[in-house]
Amino acid sequence: MTKAEALSSERLIWMYAQMVRIREFEERVKRTFTEHPGVMRGHAHLGDGAEGAIVGALATRAEHDLVMPSYRCHGYPLVLGTPARNLMAEIYGRKDGVCGGFGGSMHLADPARHFPCTSGIIAQSIAHATGAGLTAQVKKTGQVVYCFFGDGATKQGGFYESLNLAAIWKLPVVYVLENNQYQAYTHVSLEDANEMAGDPLSQKAQAFSIPGETVDGTHVLEVFEAVGQAANRARDGKGPSLVEAKFYRLSAHGNAITVPPVPTQFPEHEAVEVYGNKAEYAEWKSKDPIVKFRARLVGNGTLTDAAAKQIEDRVATEMEEAVQFALASPLPAPEEAVKHVCA
Ligand SMILES: Cc1ncc(C[n+]2csc(CCOP(=O)(O)OP(=O)(O)O)c2C)c(N)n1
Ligand SMILES: [Mg+2]
């Protein structure tokens, strides 16, 4: 029996609920542009489509393990227990945000919940996570570091330097490569963009003599299985692994920076807006990880349709409350602007 087959119904339902929470949270961020124009003052990058990769991976962690993603980072702290209301307030730049409104969408942190930092600099978070892995090894904390980054990050020097050191020192890091098919406005395929060497991207692991595997990132249990093995390896002192989860970012790369005129909606996905390729978008949309997992759970009797609906309704209420809480929260005082500046 595989580890995924051994998951209890309770755990599977928890996983489904977390995926729905991430999606609904991102939907609410997106709707803010339409429903409350001007509220969002900085960038926001959404992780819808990544729910299978995020939840599949995080369902394998032990309570003390660290989670260190890149800048597309709303979903992870939700799963770790950061209240949605404080996350939404942070994204709105409000005082009750999880970072007091100083971080915003790209720089979320909740160290008490094992979510130390994120970074808007592509591949920088890979180096941060590798350093955290070294700390865990030196201090013998027993922690595994879950490091998430995009396909685009594998073109950066930070990726190669980090995996090299992690491999030599056998650091307890699981590198989860989220191949969402796009790097901002550039498609990942070799032919289209003449951008990206290596297919599948997981074969880059061979250069460091560490395990590398590509899984269907729209299938939460496939991710769970592969990342679980990688995490066990890290826990056993055998060093890092690379798991590539292939899926599709379902929203546009991000909003345009909020300079006048104030945007009143989130842009369309690049496949449609830039490449005019509605078929590509539709094909991936038909593999929506949440729809697939719901059908599986209802199909095998783990969930009834009514029970799934109950979860979805509960989550909708949670996220509506998060928006109202964030809207009611004050902005930080102007004189606090320089408070956390180290220069
Ligand atoms: C070092 C660096 N170069 C360029 C950018 C601009 N940039 C922002 S997002 C992005 C694409 C990242 O693609 P990927 O790593 O696949 O992550 P995804 O957005 O798909 O999650 C780029 C190039 C940046 N933030 N940092
Ligand atoms: Mg990408």
XYZ file of C-alpha atoms and ligand atoms in Angstrom:
370
model
C 0.000 0.000 0.000
C 1.355 3.440 -0.875
C 1.451 6.266 1.654
C -1.302 8.033 -0.285
C -3.512 4.929 -0.175
C -3.004 4.785 3.581
C -4.286 8.330 4.149
C -7.343 8.460 6.402
C -10.619 9.904 5.147
C -10.234 12.663 7.678
C -6.833 13.616 6.278
C -8.045 13.488 2.679
C -10.941 15.767 3.553
C -8.542 18.117 5.334
C -6.442 18.218 2.170
C -9.481 19.002 0.047
C -10.534 21.777 2.412
C -7.072 23.350 2.291
C -7.102 23.346 -1.496
C -10.510 25.018 -1.505
C -9.283 27.594 1.023
C -6.316 28.537 -1.160
C -8.498 28.874 -4.250
C -11.164 30.921 -2.511
C -8.567 33.177 -0.912
C -6.998 33.862 -4.307
C -10.417 34.476 -5.833
C -11.079 37.055 -3.159
C -7.742 38.763 -3.795
C -8.607 38.875 -7.488
C -12.100 40.226 -6.853
C -10.694 43.032 -4.717
C -9.622 44.819 -7.900
C -13.209 44.863 -9.127
C -15.106 45.205 -5.880
C -12.772 47.557 -4.017
C -10.647 49.373 -6.622
C -7.623 51.124 -5.160
C -7.428 48.931 -2.054
C -4.590 46.857 -3.476
C -1.593 49.126 -3.729
C 1.193 46.752 -4.665
C 1.718 43.636 -6.691
C -0.322 40.492 -6.131
C 0.576 37.147 -7.704
C -1.918 34.352 -7.318
C -1.325 30.659 -6.792
C -4.554 29.211 -8.172
C -3.754 26.023 -10.046
C -0.922 25.247 -7.605
C -3.203 23.879 -4.871
C -2.342 20.240 -5.614
C 1.386 20.951 -5.406
C 1.126 23.074 -2.271
C -1.194 20.842 -0.279
C 0.276 17.558 -1.559
C 3.702 18.684 -0.425
C 2.703 20.269 2.879
C 0.593 17.266 3.912
C 3.880 15.351 4.291
C 5.541 17.735 6.717
C 6.157 17.320 10.428
C 4.995 20.129 12.681
C 8.432 21.728 13.110
C 9.507 21.630 9.435
C 10.118 24.936 7.679
C 8.257 26.129 4.588
C 10.053 28.564 2.303
C 8.435 29.490 -0.995
C 9.189 32.239 -3.465
C 7.037 35.334 -4.022
C 3.823 33.613 -5.204
C 3.216 32.785 -1.591
C -0.358 33.249 -0.338
C -1.320 29.576 -0.179
C 1.370 28.116 2.079
C 0.741 30.091 5.291
C -2.980 29.416 4.965
C -2.202 25.697 5.205
C 0.216 26.292 8.094
C -2.500 27.981 10.133
C -1.960 31.706 9.599
C -5.482 33.166 9.874
C -6.857 34.170 6.468
C -7.932 37.533 7.887
C -4.355 38.483 8.848
C -3.052 37.340 5.482
C -5.671 39.350 3.612
C -4.936 42.376 5.800
C -1.255 42.025 4.920
C -1.992 41.916 1.222
C -4.115 45.062 1.650
C -1.164 46.686 3.484
C -3.061 47.021 6.752
C -1.939 47.245 10.363
C -3.502 43.897 11.296
C -1.581 42.123 8.577
C 0.633 39.245 9.557
C 3.642 41.556 8.976
C 1.907 44.710 10.209
C 1.241 45.774 6.607
C 4.934 46.185 5.799
C 5.376 43.043 3.698
C 2.495 42.889 1.260
C 1.666 40.041 -1.089
C 5.243 39.148 -2.031
C 6.850 39.309 1.386
C 4.732 37.302 3.748
C 6.226 35.796 6.876
C 4.896 34.049 9.967
C 7.956 32.680 11.750
C 5.956 31.277 14.673
C 4.217 28.985 12.173
C 7.485 27.877 10.556
C 7.154 30.276 7.659
C 10.246 32.449 8.056
C 10.385 34.523 4.873
C 9.708 34.824 1.161
C 11.426 36.816 -1.564
C 10.513 38.687 -4.721
C 13.979 38.047 -6.135
C 13.746 34.950 -8.289
C 15.832 32.042 -6.870
C 16.876 33.996 -3.791
C 14.483 31.996 -1.652
C 16.274 28.823 -2.800
C 19.449 30.138 -1.209
C 17.537 31.155 1.930
C 16.029 27.686 2.226
C 19.383 26.022 1.688
C 20.850 28.154 4.462
C 17.962 27.159 6.708
C 18.750 23.531 5.865
C 22.342 24.075 6.940
C 21.151 25.618 10.219
C 18.865 22.647 10.850
C 21.763 20.268 10.203
C 24.297 22.128 12.340
C 21.884 22.639 15.219
C 20.518 19.098 14.847
C 16.924 20.343 15.030
C 15.590 17.470 12.942
C 13.753 19.942 10.713
C 13.267 19.421 7.006
C 13.049 22.539 4.838
C 10.401 22.596 2.105
C 11.696 24.920 -0.596
C 9.267 25.934 -3.379
C 10.265 27.841 -6.508
C 9.255 28.275 -10.129
C 10.450 26.838 -13.420
C 11.992 30.229 -14.196
C 14.097 30.077 -11.039
C 15.966 27.050 -12.402
C 17.659 29.383 -14.888
C 19.241 31.403 -12.104
C 22.668 30.905 -10.551
C 21.158 30.698 -7.071
C 19.480 27.421 -8.011
C 22.733 25.740 -9.097
C 24.844 27.044 -6.236
C 22.247 26.032 -3.666
C 21.665 22.526 -4.982
C 25.393 21.990 -5.275
C 26.004 22.844 -1.618
C 22.918 21.000 -0.424
C 24.055 17.873 -2.275
C 27.644 17.976 -0.993
C 26.586 18.640 2.593
C 23.546 16.345 2.443
C 21.263 19.101 3.707
C 17.690 18.223 4.751
C 15.958 20.180 2.003
C 13.157 19.130 -0.334
C 13.273 21.254 -3.477
C 9.781 21.477 -4.974
C 9.959 22.889 -8.478
C 6.573 24.321 -9.393
C 6.500 24.118 -13.157
C 3.429 26.198 -13.902
C 4.360 26.519 -17.596
C 5.089 30.245 -17.447
C 7.769 32.641 -16.333
C 5.816 35.851 -16.106
C 4.773 36.312 -19.751
C 7.091 33.687 -21.252
C 5.928 30.160 -21.957
C 8.212 27.404 -20.709
C 8.341 25.407 -23.946
C 11.655 25.189 -25.751
C 10.276 25.831 -29.203
C 8.194 28.889 -28.346
C 10.570 30.855 -26.258
C 14.019 29.476 -26.943
C 14.426 30.095 -23.240
C 14.719 26.952 -21.253
C 17.175 24.071 -21.520
C 16.214 20.687 -20.133
C 13.018 18.707 -20.397
C 11.911 17.459 -17.953
C 13.388 20.036 -15.628
C 13.781 17.433 -12.886
C 16.725 15.933 -14.783
C 18.799 18.870 -13.532
C 19.062 16.825 -10.312
C 21.452 14.444 -12.086
C 24.101 17.154 -12.181
C 24.190 16.981 -8.384
C 23.752 13.197 -8.065
C 20.521 13.641 -6.130
C 17.112 12.112 -6.882
C 14.962 14.053 -9.336
C 11.402 13.227 -10.297
C 8.612 14.844 -12.300
C 5.030 14.351 -11.137
C 1.585 15.484 -12.204
C 1.095 18.587 -10.090
C -2.633 18.610 -10.824
C -2.863 15.339 -8.883
C -2.458 16.150 -5.197
C -1.779 12.549 -4.175
C 1.027 12.121 -6.723
C 2.732 15.147 -5.241
C 2.107 13.790 -1.745
C 3.774 10.497 -2.632
C 6.877 11.976 -4.292
C 7.457 14.751 -1.782
C 6.839 12.302 1.073
C 9.689 10.110 -0.176
C 11.961 13.118 -0.588
C 11.123 14.325 2.931
C 11.841 10.906 4.436
C 15.183 10.851 2.673
C 15.997 14.279 4.088
C 14.875 13.204 7.569
C 17.106 10.123 7.359
C 20.172 12.323 6.738
C 20.466 11.265 3.083
C 20.275 14.790 1.726
C 18.160 16.777 -0.717
C 15.903 15.774 -3.611
C 14.254 17.643 -6.442
C 10.571 17.078 -7.182
C 9.100 18.825 -10.214
C 5.325 19.261 -10.058
C 3.833 20.122 -13.429
C 0.625 22.125 -13.424
C -0.737 25.382 -14.799
C -1.069 28.811 -13.280
C -4.760 29.542 -13.751
C -4.598 33.336 -13.364
C -2.483 35.965 -15.057
C 1.078 36.382 -13.784
C 0.009 39.286 -11.587
C -1.669 42.663 -11.494
C -0.004 45.675 -12.998
C 1.499 47.984 -10.396
C -1.169 50.292 -9.077
C -0.367 53.643 -10.635
C -3.255 55.745 -11.918
C -5.612 54.891 -13.469
C -6.584 52.483 -10.711
C -7.113 49.016 -12.256
C -10.594 47.638 -11.856
C -9.860 44.076 -12.756
C -7.166 41.443 -12.697
C -5.693 40.837 -16.168
C -6.510 37.780 -18.285
C -4.078 34.881 -18.434
C -1.158 35.403 -20.835
C -2.137 32.352 -22.894
C -5.226 34.301 -23.903
C -4.121 37.919 -23.593
C -0.583 37.668 -25.002
C -0.602 34.525 -27.161
C -4.280 34.377 -28.120
C -4.245 30.674 -27.271
C -7.604 29.966 -25.681
C -7.242 26.237 -26.401
C -4.134 25.914 -24.221
C -5.903 27.618 -21.340
C -9.034 25.517 -21.743
C -7.056 22.290 -21.851
C -5.302 22.986 -18.571
C -8.437 24.378 -16.975
C -10.040 21.000 -17.624
C -7.336 19.473 -15.381
C -8.122 21.784 -12.454
C -6.580 20.032 -9.418
C -9.508 20.879 -7.143
C -12.169 19.645 -9.531
C -10.168 16.442 -10.042
C -9.660 15.782 -6.348
C -13.292 16.529 -5.527
C -14.460 14.082 -8.199
C -12.097 11.449 -6.825
C -13.249 11.878 -3.224
C -16.923 11.895 -4.135
C -16.386 8.999 -6.563
C -14.803 6.731 -3.956
C -17.237 7.678 -1.203
C -14.799 9.657 0.964
C -17.013 12.728 0.581
C -20.629 13.183 -0.407
C -21.558 15.990 -2.714
C -23.386 17.650 0.176
C -20.367 17.356 2.477
C -18.114 18.870 -0.175
C -20.583 21.710 -0.607
C -20.598 22.269 3.143
C -16.808 22.671 3.112
C -17.018 25.081 0.179
C -19.696 27.178 1.889
C -17.745 27.301 5.132
C -14.634 28.420 3.265
C -16.592 31.092 1.372
C -17.771 32.503 4.704
C -14.240 32.387 6.134
C -12.851 34.322 3.171
C -15.668 36.865 3.107
C -14.931 37.561 6.772
C -11.217 37.850 5.943
C -11.963 40.533 3.335
C -14.247 42.478 5.685
C -11.674 42.269 8.473
C -8.903 43.471 6.166
C -11.012 46.353 4.828
C -11.797 47.480 8.378
C -8.170 47.351 9.489
C -6.335 50.726 9.464
C -3.267 51.482 7.383
C -0.038 51.704 9.380
C 0.814 55.258 10.477
C 2.890 57.156 7.870
C 5.722 57.779 10.353
C 6.158 54.026 10.695
C 7.272 53.776 7.062
C 10.955 53.798 7.989
C 10.561 51.538 11.019
C 11.843 48.283 9.520
C 14.277 49.724 7.015
C 17.852 48.486 7.319
C 20.078 50.420 4.944
C 16.350 37.991 -10.154
C 15.054 38.397 -10.777
N 14.976 38.554 -12.120
C 13.807 38.922 -12.696
C 12.688 39.132 -11.934
C 11.370 39.523 -12.609
N 10.433 38.398 -12.546
C 9.397 38.392 -11.693
S 8.503 36.999 -11.817
C 9.481 36.364 -13.004
C 9.215 35.010 -13.594
C 9.378 33.906 -12.590
O 8.993 32.689 -13.150
P 8.963 31.374 -12.298
O 10.244 31.213 -11.555
O 8.566 30.278 -13.200
O 7.855 31.658 -11.189
P 6.274 31.823 -11.385
O 6.020 33.284 -11.538
O 5.861 31.078 -12.572
O 5.669 31.302 -10.124
C 10.485 37.262 -13.325
C 11.515 37.017 -14.339
C 12.820 38.976 -10.536
N 11.775 39.144 -9.708
N 13.997 38.590 -9.982
Mg 6.679 29.510 -13.616
